[in-house]
Amino acid sequence: WGRYAGGPAFLARLTAGGDPAASLLAAPSTDPVTDWPRLLADAAAAALAGRRGAVLVVPDGRDVARVEEALTQRLGKGHHVRLTADQGPQARYTAYLKVLRGHVRVVVGTRAAAFAPVHDLGLVAWWDDGDDLHDEPRSPYPTVREVARLRAGLEGAALLSAGFTRTTAVAQWAAEGLVVPLEAERPLLRKVVARVRVAGEGSDLARDPAAARAHLPSVAWQVAREALTRGPVLVQVPRRGYLPSLSCQDCRRPARCGVCAGPLGLRGPGQPPTCRWCGAVETRFECSHCGSPRLRSSVVGARRTAEELGRAFPGVPLSTSGSGAVVDRVDARPRLVISTPGAEPVAEDGYAACLLLDAWALLDRPSLDAAEETLRRWMGAVGLTRGAADGGVAVLAGTPTHTTVPALEALVRWDPAWFSERELAERVELGLPPAARVATLTGARAALRSAVSEMRLGPSVRVLGPLPLDAETERMVLSAPLADGPALAAEVAAMRARRSARKETQPVTARLDPRDPAR
């Protein structure tokens, strides 16, 4: 904590029984003593020193294991419990009873752990606010961020949001003075963050004009070859599968299924094109635009990337980590690790290099938080890489060249605070969340229109839609300024109560402040 301006003061107030609130931008570290799990463990130890308890929430079971290890090293055995879905009913309930009876005051777990009945709660902390695993997919759709804020306010506990990046929601808290930003100094970051190279910029452009558009540019090969003499190399690929997206070789239009017009892809080498929507096999493809029968890959998946790297580096061990099988850790021996975003294993002593491929595939998603999520994914991978002082290098490939990309600039400079402030300013100007209160209503057309027509909406509320989701379901978006947010929430609750009392047969699903109103 001494590496962060205001860090020791935060711990001191926590130990003294205070209720500080902070947003910590963690500096990458390959040393367990200074890595982010130890930061959370130190914060929990400070709460215990003040004779209070702590709740630590992380996205998934792999993160729980890392924090548990740090807690054991910091507090010793028997001073904490875990609450995760994979424990099984008996182990989970036993841990719950220990917390309920006050036998243990520190809880670490996934999103449901935010509700743990810790006695004399002194700290509520969570890691990586931008991870959608913190959002409960079942009604009433609580998020860890809001549960933590409410619990801290009701119980007089300290609040800590930590991560490599800062979401716009937490950035808004910082702008309103609800949390204090805690950040490392620039000289330290220049040492502990890997040096980021962008393929297709500077001298790389003269040597390889196609580097910016290539899936695996020459600079990435060179960096990987050199780094493999020093340790493992991480390769982050945005898409799983083999060739998940195909296009016409001649006109470059997306290849579409002849049955349902869905996207075509290849599931493996030597297999025919298959529709990703209906599963139909396309035996005789013909482009609907130009009539060409030729196909090309427009997106390369993790399996195909592993195949290409295996041929390029014969004899080098190769591991893959993704939705099918997630690898938790790898040792420090040279190897190639191909991973989809969020499934990156932790390497002993950190990765010697990191390759971030097909940057456009993450940036080009039709989502409100596409840029924010992209930066979070990139920094999560670079955060597992050795710092520049230890020779760590990251290569970003496939970036757009026709425009400036704020997420790219933030990664190169390792300045997530600047990015979150910029993103928040744009959303304030456009009246988008979190600068506005948003409610989404989803249901059949008739039920949706009936529900909205009986709501007493103020003049400041914007009604957007209806937007068709499928043949039978539509969605409407209601947006109001933050000052009118409570009134909008109350009206949505009243609408749901009226429909429930009438026992309406066609349901209307309401959700407040979704991560992305379009999803």
XYZ file of C-alpha atoms in Angstrom:
519
model
C 0.000 0.000 0.000
C 2.979 2.277 0.403
C 3.298 2.398 -3.397
C 0.063 4.378 -3.659
C -0.451 8.011 -2.733
C -2.956 7.973 0.121
C -2.695 4.196 0.577
C -1.188 4.188 4.098
C -3.713 6.829 5.176
C -6.576 4.635 3.941
C -5.329 1.676 6.001
C -4.774 3.896 9.040
C -8.359 5.186 8.948
C -9.625 1.651 8.436
C -7.676 0.385 11.460
C -8.938 3.304 13.544
C -12.556 2.329 12.849
C -13.242 4.907 10.152
C -15.246 4.535 6.959
C -13.000 5.748 4.120
C -14.095 5.132 0.539
C -11.523 4.730 -2.218
C -11.019 3.613 -5.797
C -7.650 1.891 -6.119
C -5.918 1.575 -9.488
C -3.572 -1.314 -8.800
C -0.103 -1.358 -10.304
C 0.862 -4.655 -11.984
C 3.195 -6.911 -10.044
C 4.618 -10.404 -10.463
C 5.679 -10.419 -6.797
C 3.017 -11.966 -4.513
C 3.955 -9.478 -1.771
C 2.849 -6.487 -3.867
C 0.288 -8.075 -6.204
C -3.387 -7.141 -5.956
C -4.519 -10.183 -3.872
C -2.080 -9.097 -1.160
C -3.522 -5.561 -1.290
C -6.979 -6.938 -0.483
C -5.524 -9.159 2.241
C -3.752 -6.179 3.821
C -6.999 -4.203 3.784
C -8.815 -7.094 5.503
C -6.022 -7.288 8.083
C -6.454 -3.573 8.788
C -10.176 -4.105 9.377
C -9.439 -6.985 11.775
C -6.907 -4.820 13.592
C -9.762 -2.410 14.241
C -11.854 -5.327 15.593
C -14.156 -5.340 12.596
C -14.879 -7.734 9.743
C -14.350 -7.620 6.001
C -16.070 -8.818 2.839
C -13.891 -9.311 -0.244
C -15.660 -9.998 -3.549
C -13.876 -11.119 -6.727
C -15.246 -12.223 -10.122
C -14.574 -15.977 -10.195
C -13.213 -19.003 -8.362
C -9.680 -18.586 -9.697
C -9.510 -15.110 -8.184
C -10.952 -16.456 -4.922
C -8.115 -18.994 -4.748
C -5.503 -16.261 -5.243
C -7.012 -14.048 -2.537
C -7.363 -17.031 -0.191
C -3.672 -17.761 -0.577
C -2.828 -14.139 0.214
C -5.157 -14.133 3.249
C -3.565 -17.297 4.620
C -0.093 -15.795 4.267
C -1.205 -12.518 5.861
C -3.583 -13.704 8.601
C -2.776 -17.385 9.050
C -5.129 -20.337 8.725
C -8.644 -20.305 10.120
C -9.207 -16.537 9.966
C -11.321 -16.452 6.816
C -13.908 -18.467 4.897
C -14.816 -18.633 1.230
C -18.309 -18.476 -0.229
C -18.535 -19.715 -3.811
C -21.065 -21.702 -5.807
C -18.640 -24.549 -6.528
C -18.198 -25.440 -2.833
C -21.259 -27.616 -2.663
C -24.216 -27.107 -0.305
C -22.680 -28.564 2.873
C -19.349 -26.729 2.718
C -21.030 -23.487 1.707
C -23.598 -23.640 4.510
C -20.911 -24.519 7.063
C -18.934 -21.451 6.005
C -22.099 -19.347 6.133
C -22.841 -20.462 9.708
C -19.301 -19.597 10.809
C -19.854 -16.075 9.529
C -23.379 -15.798 10.927
C -22.256 -16.854 14.424
C -19.272 -14.511 14.394
C -16.632 -17.256 14.489
C -14.965 -15.798 11.379
C -14.952 -12.157 10.338
C -13.348 -12.230 6.900
C -15.215 -13.555 3.863
C -13.892 -13.915 0.330
C -16.078 -15.085 -2.506
C -17.935 -14.350 -5.697
C -20.867 -11.957 -6.118
C -23.238 -13.635 -3.615
C -20.611 -13.111 -0.902
C -21.486 -9.402 -0.972
C -24.518 -10.338 1.180
C -22.502 -12.322 3.767
C -23.720 -11.518 7.335
C -20.335 -10.463 8.717
C -20.455 -9.175 12.298
C -19.250 -5.587 12.869
C -18.580 -5.050 9.192
C -15.637 -2.715 8.672
C -14.729 -3.159 5.003
C -16.472 -4.035 1.762
C -14.019 -4.432 -1.111
C -14.307 -5.845 -4.597
C -11.874 -6.432 -7.429
C -12.418 -5.565 -11.118
C -15.699 -3.683 -11.119
C -15.955 -3.930 -14.913
C -16.288 -7.727 -14.933
C -19.856 -8.700 -15.829
C -19.633 -11.639 -13.408
C -20.360 -9.049 -10.709
C -23.874 -8.624 -12.183
C -26.557 -11.013 -10.959
C -28.462 -12.308 -14.027
C -31.596 -13.085 -11.991
C -34.206 -10.637 -10.752
C -33.864 -8.153 -9.078
C -30.442 -8.020 -10.833
C -28.266 -6.640 -8.015
C -24.683 -5.678 -8.835
C -21.784 -6.030 -6.427
C -20.994 -2.338 -6.789
C -24.424 -1.171 -5.604
C -24.713 -3.814 -2.871
C -21.288 -2.814 -1.551
C -22.159 0.879 -1.572
C -25.432 0.311 0.253
C -23.912 -2.029 2.866
C -21.019 0.319 3.538
C -23.413 3.232 3.992
C -25.834 1.330 6.227
C -23.173 -0.278 8.440
C -20.591 2.500 8.551
C -17.971 0.390 6.805
C -15.116 1.355 4.540
C -15.578 0.976 0.785
C -12.863 -0.120 -1.647
C -13.155 -0.640 -5.389
C -9.891 -1.998 -6.803
C -8.734 -2.979 -10.269
C -6.311 -2.285 -13.064
C -8.990 -0.064 -14.638
C -11.778 2.170 -13.340
C -15.302 1.901 -14.709
C -17.292 4.989 -15.621
C -19.658 4.275 -12.721
C -16.801 4.416 -10.204
C -15.302 7.383 -12.079
C -18.583 9.188 -11.484
C -18.321 8.399 -7.774
C -14.834 9.910 -7.830
C -16.104 13.009 -9.666
C -18.845 13.436 -7.052
C -16.375 12.985 -4.187
C -17.918 9.722 -2.966
C -14.591 7.879 -3.320
C -10.978 9.047 -3.239
C -8.751 7.897 -6.125
C -5.648 5.955 -5.048
C -3.009 5.641 -7.773
C 0.666 4.778 -8.106
C 3.195 7.391 -9.166
C 4.342 7.506 -12.797
C 8.001 6.598 -12.106
C 6.881 3.347 -10.461
C 4.493 2.503 -13.298
C 7.237 2.948 -15.871
C 9.159 0.168 -14.098
C 6.420 -2.324 -13.249
C 4.323 -2.099 -16.444
C 5.468 -3.963 -19.548
C 6.565 -1.819 -22.483
C 3.716 -1.706 -25.003
C 4.467 -1.790 -28.730
C 1.740 -1.165 -31.321
C 2.204 -3.180 -34.510
C 2.220 -1.021 -37.631
C 3.477 2.166 -35.990
C 6.841 3.913 -36.369
C 9.624 1.877 -37.930
C 7.413 -1.224 -38.060
C 5.334 0.421 -40.801
C 8.364 0.819 -43.083
C 9.471 -2.782 -42.566
C 6.005 -4.332 -42.798
C 3.285 -2.103 -44.372
C 0.588 -4.700 -43.601
C 1.563 -5.062 -39.923
C -1.339 -3.008 -38.589
C -3.913 -5.293 -40.267
C -2.189 -8.646 -39.822
C -3.455 -11.265 -37.391
C 0.123 -12.122 -36.394
C 2.446 -9.333 -37.613
C 6.186 -9.801 -37.917
C 6.918 -7.722 -34.813
C 4.779 -10.134 -32.758
C 6.751 -13.124 -34.081
C 10.042 -11.422 -33.291
C 9.018 -10.462 -29.755
C 7.676 -13.963 -29.071
C 10.836 -15.634 -30.400
C 13.088 -13.508 -28.182
C 10.849 -13.768 -25.103
C 10.676 -17.566 -25.318
C 14.345 -17.652 -24.368
C 13.404 -16.048 -21.023
C 10.055 -17.501 -20.058
C 6.437 -18.102 -21.097
C 4.617 -15.930 -23.646
C 0.912 -15.094 -23.369
C -1.161 -14.752 -26.548
C -4.614 -13.229 -26.065
C -7.089 -14.004 -28.863
C -10.505 -12.279 -28.722
C -12.506 -15.155 -30.211
C -12.681 -18.831 -29.328
C -13.003 -21.625 -31.874
C -11.201 -22.162 -35.167
C -12.404 -19.661 -37.803
C -15.571 -18.241 -36.206
C -16.285 -15.777 -39.018
C -15.896 -16.062 -42.791
C -16.276 -13.563 -45.621
C -16.266 -13.537 -49.400
C -12.766 -13.672 -50.876
C -13.671 -11.233 -53.681
C -15.982 -8.570 -52.201
C -15.133 -9.052 -48.500
C -18.820 -9.107 -47.521
C -19.681 -11.406 -44.562
C -20.516 -14.939 -45.640
C -24.160 -15.721 -44.860
C -26.110 -18.923 -44.418
C -28.475 -19.811 -47.274
C -31.122 -20.978 -44.786
C -31.320 -18.249 -42.127
C -28.768 -15.620 -43.299
C -26.693 -16.230 -40.175
C -22.881 -15.930 -40.101
C -20.787 -18.807 -41.433
C -17.710 -20.193 -39.690
C -15.371 -23.182 -39.668
C -15.363 -25.452 -36.616
C -12.075 -27.124 -37.484
C -9.574 -27.906 -40.226
C -11.018 -29.731 -43.206
C -14.614 -29.159 -42.087
C -17.258 -27.461 -44.271
C -18.635 -23.987 -43.455
C -21.369 -24.145 -40.824
C -23.953 -21.560 -39.770
C -23.379 -20.303 -36.221
C -27.108 -19.640 -35.789
C -28.987 -22.651 -37.175
C -26.125 -25.147 -37.591
C -26.807 -25.749 -41.288
C -23.827 -26.982 -43.323
C -23.081 -24.900 -46.416
C -21.932 -27.384 -49.078
C -21.945 -24.986 -52.046
C -21.333 -21.427 -50.945
C -22.208 -18.586 -53.296
C -21.867 -14.965 -52.183
C -25.264 -13.251 -52.227
C -23.617 -9.992 -53.288
C -21.138 -10.910 -56.047
C -21.773 -14.604 -56.647
C -18.231 -15.711 -55.802
C -17.812 -19.250 -54.407
C -14.542 -18.401 -52.624
C -14.253 -17.849 -48.871
C -11.665 -16.260 -46.604
C -11.314 -15.957 -42.842
C -12.329 -12.614 -41.371
C -11.769 -13.582 -37.740
C -9.229 -16.122 -36.488
C -10.109 -18.061 -33.343
C -7.932 -19.338 -30.521
C -7.685 -22.899 -31.903
C -6.459 -21.745 -35.316
C -4.006 -19.342 -33.660
C -2.622 -22.205 -31.571
C -2.250 -24.271 -34.747
C -0.317 -21.481 -36.510
C 1.953 -20.818 -33.536
C 2.626 -24.524 -33.101
C 3.925 -24.691 -36.669
C 5.944 -21.490 -36.287
C 7.633 -22.571 -33.038
C 8.136 -26.346 -33.306
C 9.255 -27.984 -30.105
C 7.916 -25.199 -27.874
C 5.285 -26.412 -25.362
C 1.864 -24.932 -26.066
C -1.097 -24.515 -23.715
C -4.598 -23.245 -24.443
C -7.003 -21.729 -21.941
C -10.590 -20.866 -22.744
C -14.235 -21.638 -22.116
C -13.740 -25.382 -22.623
C -10.860 -25.761 -20.184
C -9.436 -22.876 -18.172
C -5.855 -23.251 -16.950
C -5.200 -21.670 -13.553
C -1.404 -21.425 -13.501
C 1.672 -22.145 -15.609
C 5.277 -22.453 -14.486
C 8.179 -20.215 -15.480
C 9.495 -22.496 -18.234
C 9.304 -21.211 -21.840
C 5.970 -22.026 -23.421
C 3.243 -20.434 -25.527
C -0.067 -19.843 -23.746
C -3.017 -19.076 -26.051
C -6.000 -17.723 -24.157
C -9.295 -15.985 -24.719
C -9.927 -12.798 -22.682
C -10.554 -13.508 -19.018
C -9.119 -17.038 -19.091
C -5.428 -16.092 -18.897
C -3.464 -18.311 -16.482
C -1.169 -16.744 -13.894
C 2.476 -17.417 -14.727
C 5.126 -17.993 -12.099
C 7.330 -14.863 -12.137
C 5.084 -13.376 -14.849
C 5.067 -13.696 -18.624
C 8.138 -12.605 -20.548
C 5.912 -11.131 -23.259
C 2.256 -10.687 -24.113
C 0.690 -10.596 -27.587
C -2.737 -8.946 -27.895
C -4.163 -9.986 -31.263
C -7.042 -8.665 -33.389
C -7.606 -5.519 -31.344
C -10.397 -4.405 -33.667
C -12.483 -7.483 -32.804
C -12.895 -6.232 -29.232
C -13.253 -2.552 -30.124
C -15.827 -3.158 -32.864
C -18.484 -4.724 -30.656
C -21.909 -2.967 -30.800
C -21.930 -2.268 -27.081
C -21.964 0.872 -24.956
C -19.014 -0.347 -22.914
C -16.987 -1.780 -25.827
C -13.997 0.541 -25.381
C -14.099 0.273 -21.584
C -14.286 -3.515 -21.707
C -11.509 -3.691 -24.298
C -9.133 -1.674 -22.130
C -10.009 -3.863 -19.134
C -9.208 -7.021 -21.098
C -5.934 -5.621 -22.406
C -4.747 -4.367 -19.042
C -5.717 -7.632 -17.395
C -3.368 -9.478 -19.755
C -0.546 -6.932 -19.577
C -0.897 -6.972 -15.785
C 0.255 -10.626 -15.827
C 3.423 -9.687 -17.741
C 6.771 -8.732 -16.257
C 7.498 -5.042 -15.949
C 9.660 -3.061 -18.352
C 12.477 -3.093 -15.783
C 12.525 -6.909 -16.085
C 12.312 -6.940 -19.883
C 8.553 -7.422 -20.197
C 7.045 -6.461 -23.573
C 3.465 -6.374 -24.854
C 2.563 -6.179 -28.553
C -0.848 -4.888 -29.647
C -1.811 -6.065 -33.127
C -4.764 -5.389 -35.392
C -5.487 -1.817 -34.292
C -7.476 0.584 -36.503
C -5.194 2.998 -38.394
C -7.791 5.450 -39.722
C -8.715 6.990 -36.368
C -7.417 7.616 -32.871
C -8.390 5.020 -30.287
C -8.529 6.322 -26.685
C -8.328 2.788 -25.255
C -5.099 2.210 -27.180
C -3.608 5.484 -25.920
C -4.567 4.616 -22.345
C -2.902 1.203 -22.656
C 0.346 2.551 -24.124
C 0.586 5.199 -21.384
C -0.991 2.924 -18.728
C -3.396 5.695 -17.798
C -6.791 4.148 -16.992
C -7.775 7.194 -14.922
C -7.525 9.461 -17.977
C -9.575 7.024 -20.043
C -12.373 6.674 -17.471
C -12.616 10.451 -17.061
C -12.799 10.914 -20.835
C -15.405 8.186 -21.218
C -17.486 9.664 -18.400
C -17.337 13.156 -19.939
C -18.646 11.783 -23.251
C -21.509 9.984 -21.544
C -22.438 13.076 -19.546
C -22.581 15.080 -22.772
C -24.771 12.457 -24.463
C -26.939 11.719 -21.429
C -25.912 8.063 -21.262
C -25.447 5.951 -18.125
C -24.015 6.347 -15.559
C -24.779 10.062 -16.148
C -28.467 9.143 -16.471
C -30.845 6.711 -14.787
C -32.001 4.048 -17.220
C -34.749 1.444 -17.046
C -35.324 -1.230 -19.683
C -38.689 -2.911 -20.189
C -38.808 -6.152 -22.162
C -41.855 -8.131 -23.255
C -44.394 -8.802 -25.973
C -45.440 -5.761 -28.022
C -48.965 -5.451 -26.655
C -47.910 -5.986 -23.034
C -45.034 -3.546 -23.384
C -47.154 -0.763 -24.819
C -49.845 -1.335 -22.217
C -47.294 -1.127 -19.407
C -45.722 2.096 -20.683
C -49.058 3.771 -21.422
C -50.182 3.467 -17.800
C -46.943 4.852 -16.349
C -46.929 8.483 -15.205
C -43.607 9.593 -16.648
C -42.261 13.082 -16.060
C -41.347 15.452 -18.902
C -37.638 14.773 -18.404
C -37.990 11.053 -19.155
C -36.964 9.985 -22.657
C -38.736 6.954 -24.109
C -36.652 5.085 -26.684
C -38.040 2.273 -28.779
C -39.635 -0.156 -29.004
C -36.641 -2.121 -30.288
C -37.343 -5.623 -31.695
C -35.325 -8.385 -30.014
C -36.924 -11.331 -31.827
C -40.162 -12.166 -33.582
C -42.243 -11.831 -30.409
C -40.244 -9.703 -27.958
C -39.458 -6.004 -27.914
C -37.616 -3.665 -25.588
C -38.190 -0.067 -24.530
C -35.601 2.100 -22.813
C -36.596 4.829 -20.361
C -33.924 7.399 -19.531
C -34.065 10.200 -16.973
C -31.575 12.668 -15.469
C -30.009 11.510 -12.216
C -32.083 14.021 -10.250
C -35.268 12.363 -11.521
C -33.911 8.844 -11.117
C -35.775 8.029 -7.878
C -39.096 9.040 -9.451
C -38.429 6.832 -12.477
C -37.515 3.882 -10.252
C -40.665 4.369 -8.170
C -42.855 4.480 -11.274
C -41.311 1.297 -12.662
C -41.929 -0.436 -9.321
C -45.536 0.793 -9.287
C -46.099 -0.490 -12.826
C -44.799 -3.921 -11.862
C -47.008 -3.964 -8.763
C -50.131 -3.084 -10.765
C -49.476 -5.758 -13.359
C -48.799 -8.332 -10.646
C -52.039 -7.441 -8.844
C -54.011 -7.881 -12.078
C -52.234 -11.219 -12.702
C -51.269 -10.239 -16.221
C -50.495 -13.281 -18.339
C -47.880 -11.594 -20.535
C -44.856 -10.647 -18.411
C -42.900 -7.415 -18.731
C -39.356 -7.647 -17.391
C -37.987 -4.443 -15.861
C -34.347 -3.756 -15.138
C -32.769 -0.632 -13.677
C -29.329 0.589 -14.739
C -28.196 -2.383 -16.837
C -24.544 -2.491 -17.844
C -25.606 -2.025 -21.475
C -29.238 -1.000 -22.234
C -29.049 -2.700 -25.643
C -28.351 -6.155 -24.159
